Amino acid sequence: MDNDYGPINRSQALFRPLGVFLLIVLIAVCGMWTRPGTALAHAALTGSAPEPGAMLAKGPEEVTLHFSEGIEASVGSLQVLGSGLNKVTGNEAQAGDNGRSLTLKLPKLDDDVYTVSYRIISEDGHPISGSYVFVVGNPPAAKDASAFDPHKELGHSGHGGDGTELSAGRMQLYVIRCLYYAALLFAAGVMLWSALIRGPLHEALNAHIRKWAVIALRALLLVSLLYVFVHAKELMEGQKGWLKLFVSTSVGLSWDALLLLSLLGFLLLRAGGAVRMLWALLLLAQEAWSGHAAALTPKWATLALDYVHLAGGALWAGGLSLLLALWFTDRKEAGRFAARFSAAAWISIAILTLSGIGMTLLYMPGLEYLLYTTWGSLLLAKAALVVLVIITGALLRLRMKRKGFPSGLLLQADGLLMGLILIIVGLFTYLSPLPANEPVAYHEMGEQMHLSMRISPNVPGDNEFIVKVWLPQQMGEPKSVKLLLRSDDNPELGAITVPLRPYTDDEISSFDGFVKTAYRADGPYVPFAGHWTAQVRVLDGNDDERVKDVPFRNY
């Protein structure tokens, strides 16, 4: 068949209806795209239970999110995390309300700050994500070096420090504290060994131990008097009422107990072994109760571990000091004592290691915190010294098996390591195991906008959020200002919206040609520690949005 344009090709005749069909489909699709109504609307969160920022007396049985449009319930996630970023349940969220809601059943929740995080897909294929927080009960406030001062909590205010300044006064305190710990462990250790080694076969050895017990008690009394005097003088500088310090304060009463036990030790030198052992254990208990472990939680665990740690240290330090003393005075008795001390040394080192690990895990949120503070650096140095002690002890034990007599060089090396460890232990009490958080303070000047943001005190939990915006006068006040917090360590979590509200700012911070608006919020919108990005979104009168990201971190 021909037409005015030439013969018609069979393939052209075949595809002409197909082309018309595709054109109709294209027009229909374009009509859907341009049609007003719900075709272009994406699902948005319209409500939740519990609500963002809710303060609940007890935990909810479930979390429910409501959306404006249908969602693909089989894709995405809804989870609730505790302050330690632990999922509180492994249950799957269930859809409801004709596919417009998600519900997650929860177990019984403890007092804590919880983060609800959702990431879903709407029926039109649009991804939706977000997070918010709610609080159950009265969770403990976050502690960091700026808020957690064990010296203050125990009545030792005034002699604490972060280790950044080394004045002559602080150096004096360091030296006295190191001497105090050495005298304490030496006296307790010698009394323990005097109770453990008994019988006529060890009469000569017992005579040596009693001699060194007197020396140890004298050293303890002298150093304790110096220790109490220096600290009391510092605490009472410019004040009156020294008597009240020793009769009505916890630190004063602990000093009373220390001095009383120091004097009582002399009267118990001739008492039975059980009495001397009880005295040593009471002396260590006094130190544990007045130490910084008493300021931590859970108190029963920190106190128990600290007490066990002190007992293991006294057994090892006291025994090694006796062995060194006997080496220089009576080699025969040194050999006899070394045989008894060898096995006990391994037990005490094991106790020290296990209790030290336990205390570290209780003190710190994570082992990476060892890299953030001087306390952590000293602990790592102490761990390295303990490894050297173990190596030295193994060599000593091998020497004892071969020759039945310890090596003087190895004993002196072991004594040197013990001295270094005691110095580190003495310094520990002046340093916080946690790094200090610093408030976020950001300010930027720009041609089109000035921005200021503060987050204080910048700890996991409750904070104050302040955002100030200056826009050119011709633009007027912004239509909206939003503050979003995103966890850089957990990018899978949605942003947390901080509910800013306008407030009257009394600070003098005006700029010619600009109009200032101020917003603030208070609440637990930083639910866990880590690296964060605070995003400020400002929508001006011309519907232009300006976005600023401010990274920060807390511990």
XYZ file of C-alpha atoms in Angstrom:
555
model
C 0.000 0.000 0.000
C 1.279 3.460 -0.858
C 0.441 6.938 0.369
C 1.540 10.464 -0.520
C 4.798 9.971 1.349
C 5.754 6.674 -0.159
C 5.189 3.014 0.699
C 4.311 2.129 4.322
C 6.773 -0.177 5.994
C 5.237 -3.179 7.826
C 7.265 -2.424 10.985
C 6.007 1.155 10.992
C 2.459 -0.074 10.801
C 3.119 -2.475 13.655
C 4.703 0.071 16.043
C 2.343 2.978 15.384
C -0.333 1.650 17.837
C 2.411 0.937 20.378
C 3.667 4.506 20.129
C 0.187 5.877 20.646
C -0.221 3.644 23.722
C 3.081 4.804 25.231
C 2.110 8.424 24.607
C -1.177 7.913 26.485
C 0.676 6.280 29.409
C 3.166 9.158 29.514
C 0.397 11.741 29.601
C -1.347 9.831 32.395
C 1.840 9.622 34.475
C 2.521 13.306 33.993
C -1.004 14.014 35.084
C -0.416 12.064 38.288
C 2.785 13.984 38.964
C 1.135 17.361 38.452
C -2.126 16.473 40.142
C -2.651 18.295 43.431
C -3.513 16.168 46.407
C -1.829 13.273 48.136
C 0.160 11.774 45.325
C 3.173 13.899 46.163
C 2.674 13.893 49.954
C 5.207 11.883 51.940
C 4.394 10.222 55.214
C 5.348 12.279 58.269
C 5.294 11.488 61.972
C 2.092 12.977 63.383
C 2.153 11.598 66.919
C 3.863 9.227 69.306
C 3.350 7.584 72.647
C 5.249 8.280 74.815
C 5.732 11.797 73.515
C 9.178 13.312 72.869
C 10.746 14.557 76.095
C 8.172 12.758 78.267
C 9.116 12.298 81.941
C 7.497 9.056 83.101
C 7.268 7.633 86.610
C 7.413 4.110 85.198
C 8.294 2.621 81.866
C 5.627 2.361 79.113
C 4.439 -1.041 77.947
C 4.932 -0.067 74.313
C 6.037 2.666 71.936
C 3.623 3.678 69.165
C 4.341 5.992 66.222
C 1.584 7.457 64.032
C 2.212 8.644 60.459
C 0.211 10.854 58.114
C 0.325 8.317 55.260
C 0.723 4.600 54.837
C 4.133 3.048 55.413
C 5.862 -0.134 54.311
C 5.838 -1.891 57.679
C 7.894 -4.832 56.431
C 10.846 -2.559 55.628
C 12.737 -0.409 58.095
C 13.101 -0.479 61.855
C 11.806 0.878 65.148
C 14.032 0.443 68.186
C 14.383 1.748 71.726
C 17.885 2.215 73.150
C 19.071 2.784 76.697
C 21.732 5.335 77.647
C 24.366 2.670 77.007
C 23.075 2.271 73.428
C 21.712 -1.159 74.311
C 18.505 -2.315 72.625
C 15.896 -2.851 75.304
C 14.048 -5.514 73.295
C 14.489 -7.779 70.316
C 10.783 -7.672 69.444
C 9.669 -6.625 65.972
C 7.421 -3.604 65.524
C 3.873 -4.358 64.386
C 1.863 -2.245 61.930
C -1.621 -0.968 62.719
C -4.174 1.723 61.871
C -4.418 0.593 58.233
C -0.666 0.662 57.841
C -0.242 4.150 59.292
C 1.261 3.271 62.687
C 3.982 1.128 64.233
C 3.916 -0.365 67.739
C 6.832 -1.932 69.590
C 6.128 -3.917 72.762
C 8.591 -3.189 75.586
C 9.774 -5.121 78.630
C 9.914 -3.502 82.054
C 12.238 -0.508 81.816
C 14.605 0.673 84.542
C 15.210 4.318 85.384
C 17.126 5.703 82.423
C 17.084 8.029 79.426
C 15.748 6.168 76.386
C 16.086 6.945 72.684
C 13.329 5.984 70.238
C 14.825 5.668 66.753
C 12.835 4.904 63.621
C 13.760 4.472 59.981
C 10.895 3.485 57.675
C 9.745 3.844 54.060
C 6.436 5.395 53.051
C 4.217 3.699 50.509
C 5.453 6.109 47.835
C 9.016 4.943 48.477
C 10.184 7.968 50.475
C 12.531 7.155 53.398
C 11.627 8.666 56.784
C 13.859 8.655 59.857
C 14.099 10.374 63.193
C 14.727 9.951 66.896
C 13.460 11.354 70.157
C 14.040 10.732 73.845
C 11.946 10.067 76.934
C 12.909 9.561 80.567
C 11.792 6.871 82.995
C 12.040 7.500 86.742
C 15.075 9.321 88.119
C 18.145 8.096 86.256
C 21.482 8.981 87.880
C 23.105 12.105 86.515
C 26.061 11.605 84.225
C 29.434 12.013 85.950
C 32.532 13.409 84.372
C 35.650 15.050 85.718
C 33.975 18.460 85.788
C 31.036 17.244 87.874
C 32.517 14.230 89.668
C 34.934 15.349 92.384
C 35.605 12.446 94.757
C 37.607 14.737 97.024
C 34.596 16.992 97.508
C 32.180 14.100 98.008
C 34.395 12.661 100.742
C 35.185 15.936 102.455
C 38.669 16.248 100.939
C 37.909 19.462 99.065
C 40.933 21.562 98.370
C 43.578 18.966 97.633
C 42.173 17.508 94.465
C 43.560 18.266 91.070
C 43.478 17.312 87.445
C 47.214 16.898 87.178
C 47.630 19.841 84.797
C 49.347 22.072 87.352
C 52.305 20.966 89.469
C 52.778 23.590 92.166
C 55.149 23.167 95.107
C 52.184 22.602 97.423
C 50.731 19.909 95.237
C 54.109 18.227 94.847
C 54.317 18.121 98.646
C 50.913 16.465 98.802
C 51.932 13.943 96.164
C 55.067 12.976 98.089
C 53.226 12.671 101.411
C 50.433 10.623 99.841
C 52.928 8.232 98.233
C 54.760 7.835 101.563
C 51.434 7.252 103.302
C 50.423 4.450 100.928
C 53.834 2.828 101.209
C 53.715 2.952 105.040
C 50.105 1.727 105.100
C 50.745 -1.297 102.884
C 54.057 -2.076 104.589
C 52.543 -2.006 108.107
C 49.441 -3.987 107.137
C 51.513 -6.457 105.131
C 54.075 -7.090 107.881
C 51.308 -7.655 110.443
C 49.580 -10.076 108.060
C 52.799 -12.023 107.565
C 53.482 -12.026 111.314
C 50.124 -13.745 111.722
C 50.620 -16.180 108.839
C 54.086 -17.440 109.827
C 53.897 -19.167 113.195
C 55.399 -22.089 115.053
C 58.702 -22.989 116.737
C 60.323 -23.874 113.407
C 60.085 -20.224 112.381
C 61.024 -18.656 115.722
C 64.120 -16.943 114.289
C 62.122 -15.702 111.300
C 59.338 -14.471 113.580
C 61.858 -12.494 115.598
C 62.972 -10.704 112.434
C 59.340 -10.046 111.429
C 58.479 -8.611 114.872
C 61.485 -6.307 114.602
C 60.358 -5.007 111.230
C 56.758 -4.787 112.453
C 57.874 -2.219 115.043
C 59.674 -0.257 112.325
C 56.618 -0.449 110.081
C 54.277 0.779 112.830
C 56.579 3.682 113.664
C 56.699 4.651 110.001
C 52.901 4.411 109.742
C 52.335 6.590 112.819
C 54.864 9.212 111.717
C 53.599 9.427 108.129
C 49.943 9.365 109.249
C 50.532 12.311 111.593
C 52.242 14.220 108.787
C 49.522 13.270 106.319
C 46.689 14.365 108.624
C 48.446 17.578 109.629
C 49.152 18.727 106.070
C 45.648 17.942 104.805
C 43.922 19.416 107.847
C 45.991 22.583 107.554
C 45.001 22.973 103.921
C 41.320 22.298 104.596
C 41.177 24.735 107.511
C 43.183 27.533 105.916
C 41.544 30.815 106.912
C 38.898 29.009 108.991
C 38.201 28.248 112.624
C 36.815 25.181 114.323
C 39.566 22.598 114.123
C 37.787 20.493 116.748
C 34.673 20.242 114.600
C 36.800 18.984 111.733
C 37.841 15.948 113.768
C 34.535 15.236 115.531
C 31.781 16.099 113.045
C 33.109 15.479 109.524
C 33.550 12.192 107.713
C 37.117 12.968 106.725
C 38.008 13.969 110.308
C 36.521 10.789 111.746
C 38.426 8.691 109.209
C 41.640 10.397 110.325
C 40.729 9.679 113.954
C 40.343 5.992 113.099
C 43.662 5.965 111.230
C 45.611 7.500 114.133
C 43.866 5.286 116.705
C 44.708 2.133 114.751
C 48.293 3.328 114.285
C 48.705 3.666 118.049
C 46.801 0.466 118.808
C 49.147 -1.536 116.599
C 51.990 -1.195 119.121
C 49.829 -2.718 121.864
C 48.941 -5.693 119.661
C 52.467 -6.730 118.708
C 52.462 -9.395 121.442
C 48.837 -10.418 120.839
C 47.831 -13.577 119.010
C 48.119 -13.974 115.259
C 44.359 -13.687 114.747
C 44.306 -10.322 116.572
C 47.180 -8.946 114.489
C 45.489 -10.092 111.300
C 42.234 -8.420 112.390
C 44.142 -5.191 113.054
C 45.648 -5.257 109.561
C 42.264 -5.922 107.959
C 40.656 -3.062 109.931
C 43.444 -0.694 108.865
C 42.812 -1.580 105.211
C 39.047 -1.268 105.692
C 39.517 2.248 107.077
C 41.468 3.240 103.979
C 38.934 1.659 101.610
C 36.001 3.372 103.321
C 37.666 6.800 103.299
C 39.079 6.374 99.793
C 37.587 7.457 96.515
C 35.907 4.103 95.896
C 33.316 5.190 98.477
C 32.265 8.038 96.159
C 31.470 5.748 93.231
C 28.467 3.592 92.423
C 27.495 0.886 93.010
C 29.181 1.549 96.337
C 29.094 -2.046 97.558
C 30.983 -3.239 94.466
C 33.584 -0.461 94.380
C 34.252 -0.763 98.116
C 34.545 -4.549 97.967
C 36.926 -4.466 95.006
C 39.005 -1.671 96.535
C 39.270 -3.572 99.826
C 40.331 -6.775 98.085
C 42.804 -4.754 96.004
C 44.322 -3.207 99.141
C 44.552 -6.590 100.858
C 46.333 -8.117 97.865
C 48.669 -5.120 97.694
C 49.480 -5.327 101.409
C 50.243 -9.050 101.188
C 52.571 -8.520 98.222
C 54.206 -5.215 99.240
C 54.637 -6.242 102.872
C 56.075 -9.621 101.951
C 58.461 -8.215 99.349
C 59.645 -5.506 101.772
C 60.344 -8.174 104.401
C 62.197 -10.319 101.878
C 64.401 -7.390 100.856
C 65.078 -6.507 104.498
C 65.996 -10.108 105.335
C 68.245 -10.324 102.273
C 70.468 -7.562 103.625
C 70.429 -8.792 107.249
C 70.067 -12.595 107.303
C 70.447 -14.470 103.997
C 69.521 -17.811 105.574
C 66.187 -16.531 106.865
C 65.677 -14.698 103.570
C 65.840 -18.038 101.782
C 63.355 -19.612 104.205
C 60.953 -16.705 103.901
C 61.297 -16.621 100.098
C 59.965 -20.184 99.946
C 56.816 -19.077 101.799
C 56.473 -15.767 99.989
C 56.786 -17.139 96.457
C 53.372 -18.833 96.326
C 51.637 -15.985 98.186
C 53.123 -13.450 95.774
C 51.474 -15.142 92.795
C 48.143 -15.228 94.601
C 48.386 -11.555 95.549
C 49.360 -10.538 91.997
C 46.333 -12.440 90.666
C 44.093 -10.684 93.212
C 45.560 -7.301 92.307
C 45.089 -7.913 88.583
C 41.501 -9.158 88.763
C 40.324 -6.530 91.260
C 42.115 -3.797 89.297
C 40.362 -4.821 86.088
C 37.036 -4.897 87.928
C 37.506 -1.408 89.355
C 38.549 -0.032 85.976
C 35.400 -1.397 84.356
C 33.279 0.172 87.115
C 35.051 3.533 87.006
C 35.035 4.030 83.243
C 32.266 3.837 80.592
C 34.658 2.120 78.174
C 38.275 1.032 77.982
C 38.981 3.680 75.335
C 38.674 6.261 78.127
C 42.098 5.111 79.315
C 43.515 7.190 76.463
C 41.733 10.411 77.437
C 43.108 11.226 80.899
C 46.302 11.300 82.952
C 44.624 8.767 85.246
C 44.329 6.375 82.318
C 47.935 6.927 81.280
C 49.123 6.170 84.812
C 46.974 3.047 84.923
C 48.503 1.821 81.668
C 51.957 2.517 83.092
C 51.026 0.610 86.238
C 49.813 -2.321 84.128
C 53.142 -2.364 82.288
C 54.979 -2.399 85.630
C 52.814 -5.282 86.848
C 53.785 -7.247 83.734
C 57.441 -6.630 84.606
C 56.713 -7.751 88.184
C 55.232 -10.992 86.863
C 58.297 -11.587 84.681
C 60.642 -10.820 87.571
C 58.630 -13.074 89.882
C 58.791 -15.918 87.371
C 62.564 -15.562 87.153
C 62.832 -15.506 90.958
C 60.709 -18.621 91.246
C 62.859 -20.368 88.633
C 65.986 -19.359 90.556
C 64.482 -20.714 93.789
C 63.744 -24.069 92.161
C 67.263 -24.378 90.806
C 69.333 -23.117 93.741
C 66.871 -22.817 96.615
C 67.879 -19.210 97.087
C 66.622 -15.943 95.522
C 68.782 -13.677 93.379
C 69.719 -10.390 95.043
C 69.661 -8.518 91.713
C 66.168 -9.786 90.886
C 64.955 -8.940 94.403
C 66.224 -5.379 94.064
C 64.592 -5.070 90.642
C 61.327 -6.337 92.129
C 61.638 -3.811 94.961
C 62.236 -0.986 92.498
C 59.130 -1.979 90.522
C 57.128 -2.067 93.758
C 58.303 1.466 94.595
C 57.254 2.769 91.184
C 53.842 1.130 91.517
C 53.308 2.682 94.954
C 54.158 6.109 93.545
C 51.529 5.674 90.824
C 48.980 4.479 93.389
C 49.685 7.559 95.495
C 49.041 9.812 92.488
C 45.787 8.070 91.531
C 43.838 9.646 94.361
C 44.444 13.137 93.006
C 43.200 12.481 89.504
C 39.779 11.836 88.058
C 39.407 8.661 85.979
C 36.983 10.504 83.693
C 37.781 13.282 81.210
C 36.188 16.672 81.712
C 33.341 17.753 79.454
C 33.332 21.348 78.299
C 30.236 23.348 77.294
C 29.692 23.866 73.579
C 30.095 27.554 72.715
C 29.842 28.418 69.006
C 29.541 31.841 67.352
C 29.829 32.837 63.691
C 29.472 36.226 62.026
C 28.179 36.383 58.470
C 26.886 38.895 55.948
C 23.434 37.344 55.848
C 23.238 35.839 59.339
C 25.009 35.784 62.692
C 24.602 32.594 64.719
C 25.358 31.673 68.316
C 24.780 28.300 69.980
C 25.501 27.006 73.470
C 25.037 23.541 74.970
C 25.730 23.421 78.688
C 27.106 21.560 80.581
C 27.410 19.220 77.579
C 27.006 15.890 79.372
C 24.933 12.815 78.534
C 21.494 13.612 79.951
C 20.055 16.981 80.885
C 21.476 20.054 79.166
C 20.497 23.616 78.395
C 20.371 24.523 74.683
C 20.496 28.157 73.559
C 20.398 29.319 69.929
C 20.571 32.984 68.925
C 20.050 34.207 65.380
C 20.688 37.664 63.930
C 19.119 38.395 60.500
C 19.278 41.645 58.488
C 16.542 44.103 59.460
C 14.919 43.980 56.036
C 14.332 40.243 56.485
C 12.900 40.561 59.969
C 12.648 37.609 62.319
C 13.087 34.078 60.967
C 10.019 32.026 60.134
C 11.452 29.057 61.964
C 14.618 27.925 63.740
C 15.262 24.218 64.263
C 18.007 22.418 66.191
C 18.748 18.798 65.270
C 21.267 16.523 66.987
C 22.854 13.673 65.048
C 25.057 10.959 66.523
C 28.202 10.706 64.387
C 29.100 7.416 66.049
C 25.707 5.928 65.195
C 24.689 7.339 61.796
C 21.909 4.763 61.504
C 19.990 6.627 64.185
C 17.724 9.434 63.070
C 18.237 13.043 64.140
C 16.868 14.158 67.494
C 14.817 17.346 67.303
C 15.419 19.717 70.211
C 12.134 21.598 70.898
C 13.374 25.193 70.875
C 11.087 27.923 72.191
C 11.562 31.705 71.947
C 12.677 33.555 75.061
C 13.682 37.064 76.027
C 17.450 37.333 76.014
C 18.843 39.874 78.472
C 22.421 39.665 77.241
C 23.703 42.735 75.404
C 24.614 41.326 72.024
C 23.098 43.586 69.369
C 24.590 44.260 65.939
C 23.796 47.308 63.785
C 21.440 46.443 60.962
C 20.477 43.050 62.400
C 17.494 41.763 64.363
C 18.134 39.211 67.106
C 15.892 36.308 68.085
C 16.759 33.875 70.882
C 15.577 30.320 71.549
C 16.222 27.823 74.302
C 15.350 24.329 75.459
C 16.119 22.193 78.494
C 16.067 18.414 78.647
C 17.824 15.085 78.092
C 18.213 15.494 74.329
C 21.816 14.211 74.401
C 20.942 10.698 75.616
C 24.416 9.140 75.412
C 28.071 10.129 75.162
C 30.040 10.332 71.956
C 30.635 12.455 68.872
C 27.696 14.617 67.824
C 26.739 17.167 65.195
C 24.370 19.968 66.122
C 22.570 21.213 63.019
C 20.851 24.608 63.103
C 18.307 25.244 60.309
C 17.086 28.833 59.919
C 14.235 29.679 57.528
C 14.115 33.420 56.777
C 11.239 35.606 55.548
C 12.121 34.893 51.918
C 11.802 31.137 52.525
C 15.545 30.724 52.112
C 16.991 28.160 54.502
C 20.424 28.485 56.006
C 21.974 25.378 57.580
C 24.964 25.227 59.907
C 26.571 22.053 61.285
C 28.548 22.279 64.521
C 30.435 19.138 65.630
C 31.032 18.498 69.334
C 31.672 15.599 71.680
C 31.161 14.578 75.280
C 32.277 11.724 77.503
